[in-house]
């Protein structure tokens, strides 16, 4: 099944600002230095890219979404529409950085090969994304509600959430030496109802239905999740798990 996911910068800012706000640990792991040349892979609307630029890094952001790149350019960034599985750079970056993007790329070997090509010798690849078990409850509710409609829910899931072992092997095979890798459970408070999260991130599932069917599907998923993810005060928390790593290009 082809997975459909589009990005509306306004909706993203409303429902997903926490993605960049919670990016401090992976930026710390990157330890960027002024004047370093850095590629931000899957830069989205460029909020973290701008943070790297404000430190004095020469940063280029790439993302597959044209509307997100337009939003990043409005921040004055060098941002380009590019497929993360076909990066078009050759030996020019001190580091490739990525936050909350690699789980949208289903071919990790192609991603890692492109990152390796883009880096200078011994350059570093530092990233965080959804790891094994990420949004497991949300994913299960989305899948089951499609299954109940006679649609194969599993096939609609667009996400790649590897284990530490899987991704370490991918990096090593792809020509990197891993210096740090960890799976980090990070329950994430949402800015509102889980509906906003579903509307922003779960289009691969909702797009299998007609426009008329979608509100009922989303309400059903929300109610299935309420006992697990919504507290007595009505505050929702998503069951995020992060995979965070740092690796260097093997000479
Ligand atoms: C994440 O950032 O981990 C994430 C985002 C959307 C769907 C699943 C995971």
Coordinates of N, CA and C in Angstrom, one line a residue, residues 7-203:
X7 N 1.9 17.5 4.8 CA 2.2 18.4 5.9 C 1.7 19.8 5.7
X8 N 0.9 20.2 6.6 CA 0.4 21.6 6.5 C 1.1 22.4 7.7
X9 N 1.9 23.3 7.3 CA 2.7 24.0 8.3 C 1.9 24.6 9.5
X10 N 0.7 25.1 9.1 CA -0.1 25.7 10.2 C -0.6 24.7 11.2
X11 N -1.1 23.6 10.6 CA -1.6 22.5 11.5 C -0.4 21.9 12.3
X12 N 0.7 21.8 11.6 CA 1.9 21.2 12.3 C 2.3 22.1 13.5
X13 N 2.3 23.5 13.3 CA 2.7 24.4 14.4 C 1.7 24.3 15.5
X14 N 0.4 24.1 15.2 CA -0.6 24.0 16.2 C -0.6 22.7 17.0
X15 N -0.3 21.6 16.4 CA -0.4 20.3 17.0 C 0.9 19.6 17.3
X16 N 2.0 20.1 16.8 CA 3.3 19.4 16.9 C 4.5 20.3 17.2
X17 N 4.2 21.4 17.8 CA 5.4 22.3 18.2 C 6.3 21.6 19.1
X18 N 5.7 20.7 20.0 CA 6.5 19.9 20.9 C 7.6 19.1 20.3
X19 N 7.5 18.8 19.0 CA 8.5 18.0 18.4 C 9.9 18.7 18.4
X20 N 9.9 20.0 18.0 CA 11.1 20.7 18.1 C 11.4 21.1 19.5
X21 N 10.4 21.5 20.3 CA 10.7 21.9 21.7 C 11.4 20.8 22.5
X22 N 11.1 19.5 22.1 CA 11.7 18.4 22.9 C 13.0 17.9 22.2
X23 N 13.5 18.7 21.3 CA 14.7 18.3 20.5 C 16.1 18.6 21.2
X24 N 16.0 19.3 22.4 CA 17.3 19.7 23.1 C 18.3 18.5 23.3
X25 N 17.8 17.3 23.8 CA 18.8 16.3 24.0 C 19.6 15.9 22.8
X26 N 18.9 15.8 21.6 CA 19.7 15.4 20.4 C 20.6 16.5 19.9
X27 N 20.2 17.8 20.1 CA 21.1 18.9 19.8 C 22.3 18.8 20.7
X28 N 22.1 18.5 22.0 CA 23.2 18.4 22.9 C 24.2 17.3 22.5
X29 N 23.6 16.2 22.0 CA 24.4 15.1 21.6 C 25.2 15.4 20.3
X30 N 24.6 16.2 19.5 CA 25.3 16.7 18.3 C 26.5 17.6 18.7
X31 N 26.3 18.4 19.7 CA 27.4 19.4 20.2 C 27.9 20.2 19.0
X32 N 27.0 21.0 18.4 CA 27.4 21.7 17.2 C 28.4 22.9 17.6
X33 N 29.3 23.1 16.7 CA 30.3 24.2 16.9 C 30.0 25.3 15.8
X34 N 30.2 26.6 16.2 CA 30.1 27.6 15.2 C 30.9 27.3 14.0
X35 N 30.4 27.6 12.8 CA 31.1 27.5 11.5 C 31.1 26.1 11.0
X36 N 30.6 25.1 11.8 CA 30.5 23.8 11.2 C 29.4 23.7 10.1
X37 N 29.7 22.9 9.1 CA 28.7 22.7 8.0 C 27.8 21.5 8.4
X38 N 26.5 21.8 8.6 CA 25.6 20.7 9.1 C 24.4 20.6 8.1
X39 N 24.1 19.3 7.8 CA 22.8 19.0 7.1 C 21.8 18.6 8.1
X40 N 20.6 19.3 8.0 CA 19.5 18.9 8.9 C 18.5 18.1 8.0
X41 N 18.5 16.7 8.2 CA 17.8 15.8 7.4 C 16.4 15.6 7.9
X42 N 15.4 16.0 7.1 CA 14.0 16.0 7.5 C 13.7 17.2 8.4
X43 N 14.1 18.4 7.9 CA 14.1 19.6 8.8 C 12.7 20.1 9.1
X44 N 11.7 19.6 8.3 CA 10.3 20.1 8.6 C 10.2 21.6 8.4
X45 N 9.6 22.3 9.3 CA 9.4 23.8 9.2 C 10.6 24.6 9.7
X46 N 11.7 23.9 10.0 CA 13.0 24.5 10.2 C 13.2 25.1 11.6
X47 N 12.4 24.8 12.5 CA 12.6 25.4 13.9 C 13.9 25.0 14.5
X48 N 14.3 23.7 14.4 CA 15.6 23.3 15.0 C 16.7 23.7 14.1
X49 N 16.5 23.7 12.8 CA 17.5 24.2 11.8 C 17.9 25.6 12.2
X50 N 16.9 26.4 12.5 CA 17.2 27.8 12.8 C 18.0 27.9 14.1
X51 N 17.7 27.0 15.0 CA 18.5 27.0 16.3 C 20.0 26.7 16.0
X52 N 20.2 25.8 15.1 CA 21.6 25.5 14.7 C 22.2 26.7 14.0
X53 N 21.5 27.3 13.2 CA 22.0 28.5 12.5 C 22.3 29.6 13.5
X54 N 21.5 29.7 14.5 CA 21.7 30.8 15.5 C 23.0 30.6 16.3
X55 N 23.5 29.3 16.4 CA 24.7 29.0 17.1 C 25.9 29.5 16.2
X56 N 25.6 29.7 14.9 CA 26.7 30.0 13.9 C 27.1 28.9 13.0
X57 N 26.3 27.8 13.0 CA 26.6 26.8 12.0 C 26.1 27.2 10.6
X58 N 26.8 26.6 9.6 CA 26.3 26.8 8.2 C 25.4 25.6 7.9
X59 N 24.1 25.8 8.0 CA 23.2 24.7 8.0 C 22.3 24.7 6.7
X60 N 22.2 23.5 6.2 CA 21.2 23.3 5.1 C 20.2 22.4 5.6
X61 N 18.9 22.7 5.4 CA 17.8 21.8 5.7 C 17.2 21.2 4.5
X62 N 16.9 19.9 4.6 CA 16.2 19.2 3.5 C 15.0 18.5 4.0
X63 N 13.9 18.5 3.2 CA 12.7 17.8 3.6 C 12.0 17.4 2.4
X64 N 11.2 16.3 2.4 CA 10.4 15.9 1.2 C 9.2 16.8 1.0
X65 N 8.8 17.5 2.0 CA 7.5 18.3 2.0 C 7.8 19.7 1.5
X66 N 7.2 20.1 0.3 CA 7.4 21.4 -0.2 C 6.8 22.5 0.7
X67 N 5.6 22.3 1.3 CA 5.0 23.3 2.2 C 5.9 23.5 3.4
X68 N 6.5 22.5 4.0 CA 7.3 22.6 5.2 C 8.6 23.4 4.8
X69 N 9.2 23.1 3.6 CA 10.4 23.8 3.1 C 10.1 25.3 2.9
X70 N 8.9 25.6 2.4 CA 8.5 27.0 2.2 C 8.5 27.7 3.6
X71 N 7.9 27.0 4.6 CA 7.9 27.6 6.0 C 9.3 27.8 6.5
X72 N 10.2 26.8 6.2 CA 11.6 26.9 6.7 C 12.3 28.1 6.0
X73 N 12.0 28.3 4.7 CA 12.6 29.4 4.0 C 12.2 30.8 4.5
X74 N 10.9 30.8 5.0 CA 10.4 32.1 5.6 C 11.2 32.4 6.9
X75 N 11.9 31.5 7.5 CA 12.8 31.8 8.6 C 14.2 32.2 8.1
X76 N 14.3 32.3 6.8 CA 15.6 32.8 6.3 C 16.6 31.7 6.1
X77 N 16.2 30.5 6.1 CA 17.1 29.3 6.1 C 17.4 28.9 4.6
X78 N 18.5 28.2 4.4 CA 18.8 27.5 3.2 C 18.1 26.2 3.3
X79 N 17.0 26.0 2.7 CA 16.2 24.8 2.9 C 15.7 24.3 1.5
X80 N 15.8 23.0 1.3 CA 15.6 22.5 -0.1 C 14.7 21.3 0.0
X81 N 13.9 21.1 -1.0 CA 13.0 19.9 -1.1 C 13.9 18.8 -1.6
X82 N 14.0 17.7 -0.8 CA 14.8 16.6 -1.2 C 14.3 15.3 -0.5
X83 N 14.4 14.2 -1.2 CA 14.0 12.9 -0.7 C 15.1 12.4 0.2
X84 N 14.9 12.1 1.4 CA 15.9 11.6 2.4 C 16.5 10.3 2.0
X85 N 15.8 9.6 1.1 CA 16.4 8.3 0.6 C 17.2 8.4 -0.6
X86 N 17.4 9.7 -1.1 CA 18.2 9.9 -2.3 C 18.9 11.3 -2.1
X87 N 19.7 11.4 -1.1 CA 20.4 12.6 -0.8 C 21.4 12.9 -1.8
X88 N 21.5 14.2 -2.2 CA 22.3 14.6 -3.3 C 23.4 15.5 -2.9
X89 N 24.3 15.0 -2.0 CA 25.4 15.8 -1.5 C 26.7 14.9 -1.5
X90 N 27.8 15.5 -1.6 CA 29.1 14.7 -1.8 C 30.1 15.3 -0.9
X91 N 30.4 14.6 0.3 CA 31.6 14.9 1.1 C 31.7 16.3 1.6
X92 N 30.6 17.0 1.9 CA 30.7 18.4 2.3 C 30.2 18.8 3.7
X93 N 29.8 17.9 4.5 CA 29.3 18.2 5.8 C 30.1 17.6 7.0
X94 N 30.3 18.5 8.0 CA 30.9 18.0 9.2 C 30.0 17.0 10.0
X95 N 28.7 17.3 9.9 CA 27.7 16.5 10.6 C 26.4 16.4 9.8
X96 N 25.7 15.3 9.9 CA 24.3 15.2 9.5 C 23.5 15.0 10.8
X97 N 22.4 15.8 10.9 CA 21.6 15.9 12.1 C 20.2 15.5 11.7
X98 N 19.4 14.9 12.5 CA 18.0 14.6 12.2 C 17.2 14.4 13.4
X99 N 16.1 15.1 13.5 CA 15.1 14.9 14.6 C 13.8 14.6 14.1
X100 N 13.2 13.5 14.6 CA 11.8 13.1 14.4 C 11.5 13.0 12.9
X101 N 12.4 12.4 12.1 CA 12.2 12.3 10.7 C 12.4 10.9 10.2
X102 N 13.4 10.2 10.7 CA 13.9 8.9 10.1 C 12.8 7.9 10.1
X103 N 11.9 8.0 11.1 CA 10.8 6.9 11.1 C 9.8 7.0 9.9
X104 N 9.9 8.2 9.2 CA 9.1 8.3 8.0 C 9.7 7.7 6.8
X105 N 11.0 7.3 6.9 CA 11.8 6.8 5.7 C 11.9 5.3 5.8
X106 N 11.3 4.6 4.9 CA 11.1 3.1 5.1 C 12.4 2.3 4.6
X107 N 13.3 3.1 3.9 CA 14.5 2.4 3.4 C 15.7 2.9 4.1
X108 N 16.0 2.4 5.3 CA 17.2 2.9 6.1 C 18.5 2.8 5.4
X109 N 18.7 1.7 4.6 CA 20.0 1.5 4.0 C 20.3 2.6 3.0
X110 N 19.2 3.1 2.2 CA 19.4 4.2 1.3 C 19.7 5.5 2.0
X111 N 18.9 5.7 3.1 CA 19.2 6.9 3.9 C 20.6 7.0 4.4
X112 N 21.0 5.9 5.0 CA 22.4 5.8 5.6 C 23.5 6.0 4.5
X113 N 23.2 5.4 3.4 CA 24.2 5.5 2.3 C 24.3 7.0 1.8
X114 N 23.2 7.7 1.8 CA 23.2 9.1 1.4 C 23.8 10.0 2.4
X115 N 23.6 9.6 3.7 CA 24.2 10.4 4.7 C 25.8 10.2 4.7
X116 N 26.2 9.0 4.5 CA 27.6 8.7 4.4 C 28.3 9.5 3.2
X117 N 27.6 9.5 2.1 CA 28.1 10.2 0.9 C 28.2 11.7 1.2
X118 N 27.3 12.2 2.0 CA 27.2 13.7 2.2 C 28.3 14.1 3.2
X119 N 28.8 13.2 4.0 CA 29.7 13.6 5.1 C 31.1 13.7 4.6
X120 N 31.9 14.6 5.3 CA 33.4 14.6 5.2 C 33.9 13.3 5.9
X121 N 35.2 12.9 5.6 CA 35.7 11.8 6.3 C 35.6 11.9 7.8
X122 N 35.2 10.9 8.5 CA 35.0 10.9 10.0 C 33.8 11.8 10.5
X123 N 33.1 12.4 9.5 CA 31.9 13.2 9.9 C 30.9 12.4 10.7
X124 N 30.1 13.2 11.5 CA 29.2 12.5 12.4 C 27.7 12.5 12.0
X125 N 27.0 11.5 12.3 CA 25.6 11.3 12.1 C 24.9 11.2 13.4
X126 N 24.1 12.2 13.8 CA 23.5 12.3 15.1 C 22.0 12.5 14.9
X127 N 21.2 11.6 15.5 CA 19.8 11.7 15.2 C 18.9 11.1 16.3
X128 N 17.7 11.5 16.3 CA 16.7 10.9 17.2 C 15.4 10.7 16.3
X129 N 14.8 9.6 16.6 CA 13.5 9.3 15.9 C 12.7 8.3 16.6
X130 N 11.6 7.9 16.1 CA 10.8 6.9 16.8 C 11.4 5.5 16.8
X131 N 11.6 4.9 18.0 CA 12.2 3.6 18.1 C 11.2 2.5 18.4
X132 N 11.6 1.3 18.5 CA 10.8 0.2 18.7 C 9.7 0.4 19.8
X133 N 8.5 0.2 19.5 CA 7.4 0.4 20.5 C 6.8 1.8 20.5
X134 N 7.4 2.7 19.7 CA 6.9 4.1 19.6 C 5.4 4.1 19.2
X135 N 4.6 4.9 19.9 CA 3.2 5.1 19.7 C 2.5 3.8 19.5
X136 N 2.9 2.7 20.3 CA 2.4 1.4 20.0 C 0.8 1.4 20.3
X137 N 0.4 2.1 21.3 CA -1.0 2.1 21.6 C -1.8 2.8 20.6
X138 N -1.3 3.9 20.1 CA -2.0 4.7 19.1 C -2.0 3.9 17.8
X139 N -0.9 3.3 17.5 CA -0.8 2.5 16.2 C -1.8 1.4 16.3
X140 N -1.9 0.7 17.4 CA -2.8 -0.5 17.5 C -4.3 0.0 17.4
X141 N -4.6 1.1 18.0 CA -6.0 1.6 17.9 C -6.3 2.0 16.4
X142 N -5.4 2.6 15.7 CA -5.6 3.0 14.3 C -5.8 1.7 13.5
X143 N -4.9 0.7 13.7 CA -5.0 -0.5 12.9 C -6.3 -1.2 13.1
X144 N -6.6 -1.4 14.4 CA -7.8 -2.2 14.7 C -9.1 -1.5 14.2
X145 N -9.2 -0.2 14.3 CA -10.4 0.5 13.8 C -10.5 0.4 12.2
X146 N -9.3 0.3 11.5 CA -9.4 0.0 10.1 C -9.8 -1.4 9.8
X147 N -9.2 -2.3 10.6 CA -9.6 -3.8 10.5 C -11.1 -4.0 10.6
X148 N -11.7 -3.3 11.6 CA -13.1 -3.4 11.8 C -13.9 -3.0 10.6
X149 N -13.3 -2.1 9.8 CA -14.0 -1.6 8.5 C -13.6 -2.5 7.3
X150 N -12.9 -3.6 7.6 CA -12.6 -4.5 6.4 C -11.4 -4.0 5.6
X151 N -10.6 -3.1 6.2 CA -9.4 -2.6 5.6 C -8.2 -3.1 6.4
X152 N -7.1 -3.5 5.6 CA -6.0 -4.1 6.3 C -5.2 -3.0 7.0
X153 N -5.4 -2.8 8.3 CA -4.8 -1.7 9.1 C -3.3 -1.7 9.1
X154 N -2.7 -2.9 9.3 CA -1.2 -3.0 9.3 C -0.6 -2.4 8.1
X155 N -1.2 -2.7 6.9 CA -0.6 -2.2 5.7 C -0.6 -0.7 5.5
X156 N -1.5 0.0 6.3 CA -1.6 1.4 6.2 C -0.5 2.1 7.1
X157 N 0.2 1.4 7.9 CA 1.1 2.0 8.9 C 2.4 2.4 8.1
X158 N 2.7 3.7 8.2 CA 3.9 4.2 7.4 C 5.2 4.2 8.2
X159 N 5.2 3.8 9.4 CA 6.3 4.1 10.3 C 7.3 3.0 10.4
X160 N 8.6 3.4 10.5 CA 9.7 2.5 10.7 C 10.3 2.8 12.1
X161 N 10.1 1.8 13.1 CA 10.5 2.0 14.5 C 11.4 0.9 14.9
X162 N 12.7 1.0 14.5 CA 13.6 -0.1 14.7 C 14.1 -0.3 16.2
X163 N 14.6 -1.5 16.5 CA 15.3 -1.7 17.8 C 16.7 -1.2 17.7
X164 N 17.3 -1.1 18.9 CA 18.7 -0.7 19.0 C 19.6 -1.6 18.1
X165 N 19.3 -2.9 18.2 CA 20.1 -3.9 17.5 C 19.9 -3.7 16.0
X166 N 18.7 -3.6 15.6 CA 18.5 -3.4 14.1 C 19.2 -2.2 13.6
X167 N 19.0 -1.1 14.3 CA 19.6 0.2 13.7 C 21.1 0.2 13.8
X168 N 21.6 -0.4 14.9 CA 23.1 -0.5 15.1 C 23.7 -1.2 13.9
X169 N 23.0 -2.3 13.5 CA 23.5 -3.2 12.4 C 23.4 -2.4 11.1
X170 N 22.3 -1.6 10.9 CA 22.2 -0.8 9.7 C 23.3 0.2 9.6
X171 N 23.6 0.8 10.7 CA 24.7 1.9 10.7 C 26.1 1.2 10.5
X172 N 26.3 0.1 11.1 CA 27.6 -0.6 11.0 C 27.8 -1.0 9.5
X173 N 26.8 -1.7 9.0 CA 26.8 -2.2 7.6 C 27.0 -1.0 6.6
X174 N 26.4 0.1 7.0 CA 26.4 1.3 6.1 C 27.7 2.1 6.2
X175 N 28.7 1.6 7.0 CA 30.0 2.3 7.0 C 30.1 3.3 8.2
X176 N 29.5 3.1 9.3 CA 29.6 4.0 10.5 C 30.1 3.2 11.7
X177 N 30.7 4.0 12.6 CA 31.1 3.4 13.9 C 30.2 4.1 14.9
X178 N 29.4 3.3 15.6 CA 28.4 3.8 16.5 C 29.1 4.1 17.9
X179 N 28.9 5.4 18.4 CA 29.5 5.7 19.7 C 28.5 5.7 20.8
X180 N 27.2 5.9 20.4 CA 26.1 6.0 21.4 C 24.8 5.6 20.7
X181 N 24.1 4.7 21.3 CA 22.7 4.4 20.8 C 21.9 3.9 22.0
X182 N 20.6 4.5 22.1 CA 19.8 4.1 23.2 C 18.3 4.3 22.8
X183 N 17.5 3.4 23.4 CA 16.0 3.5 23.2 C 15.5 4.2 24.5
X184 N 14.7 5.2 24.3 CA 14.4 6.1 25.5 C 12.9 6.3 25.5
X185 N 12.1 5.6 26.4 CA 10.7 5.8 26.5 C 10.5 7.3 26.9
X186 N 9.6 8.0 26.2 CA 9.4 9.4 26.5 C 7.9 9.7 26.4
X187 N 7.1 9.3 27.4 CA 5.7 9.7 27.3 C 5.6 11.2 27.1
X188 N 4.8 11.6 26.1 CA 4.8 13.0 25.6 C 3.5 13.7 25.8
X189 N 3.4 14.7 26.7 CA 2.1 15.4 26.8 C 1.7 16.1 25.5
X190 N 0.5 16.0 25.1 CA 0.0 16.6 23.9 C -0.6 18.0 24.2
X191 N -0.5 18.9 23.2 CA -1.1 20.2 23.5 C -2.6 20.3 23.6
X192 N -3.3 19.2 23.2 CA -4.7 19.2 23.3 C -5.2 17.7 23.2
X193 N -6.4 17.6 22.7 CA -7.0 16.2 22.4 C -6.1 15.4 21.5
X194 N -6.1 14.1 21.6 CA -5.3 13.3 20.7 C -5.8 13.4 19.2
X195 N -7.0 14.0 19.0 CA -7.6 14.2 17.7 C -6.6 15.1 16.9
X196 N -6.0 16.1 17.5 CA -5.0 16.9 16.7 C -3.8 16.1 16.3
X197 N -3.4 15.2 17.2 CA -2.2 14.4 16.8 C -2.6 13.5 15.6
X198 N -3.8 12.8 15.7 CA -4.2 11.9 14.7 C -4.4 12.7 13.3
X199 N -4.9 13.8 13.4 CA -5.1 14.6 12.1 C -3.8 15.0 11.5
X200 N -2.8 15.2 12.4 CA -1.5 15.7 11.9 C -0.6 14.5 11.4
X201 N -0.6 13.4 12.1 CA 0.4 12.4 11.9 C -0.2 11.1 11.3
X202 N -1.5 10.9 11.3 CA -2.0 9.6 10.9 C -2.8 9.6 9.6
X203 N -2.3 10.4 8.6 CA -3.0 10.5 7.4 C -2.9 9.2 6.5

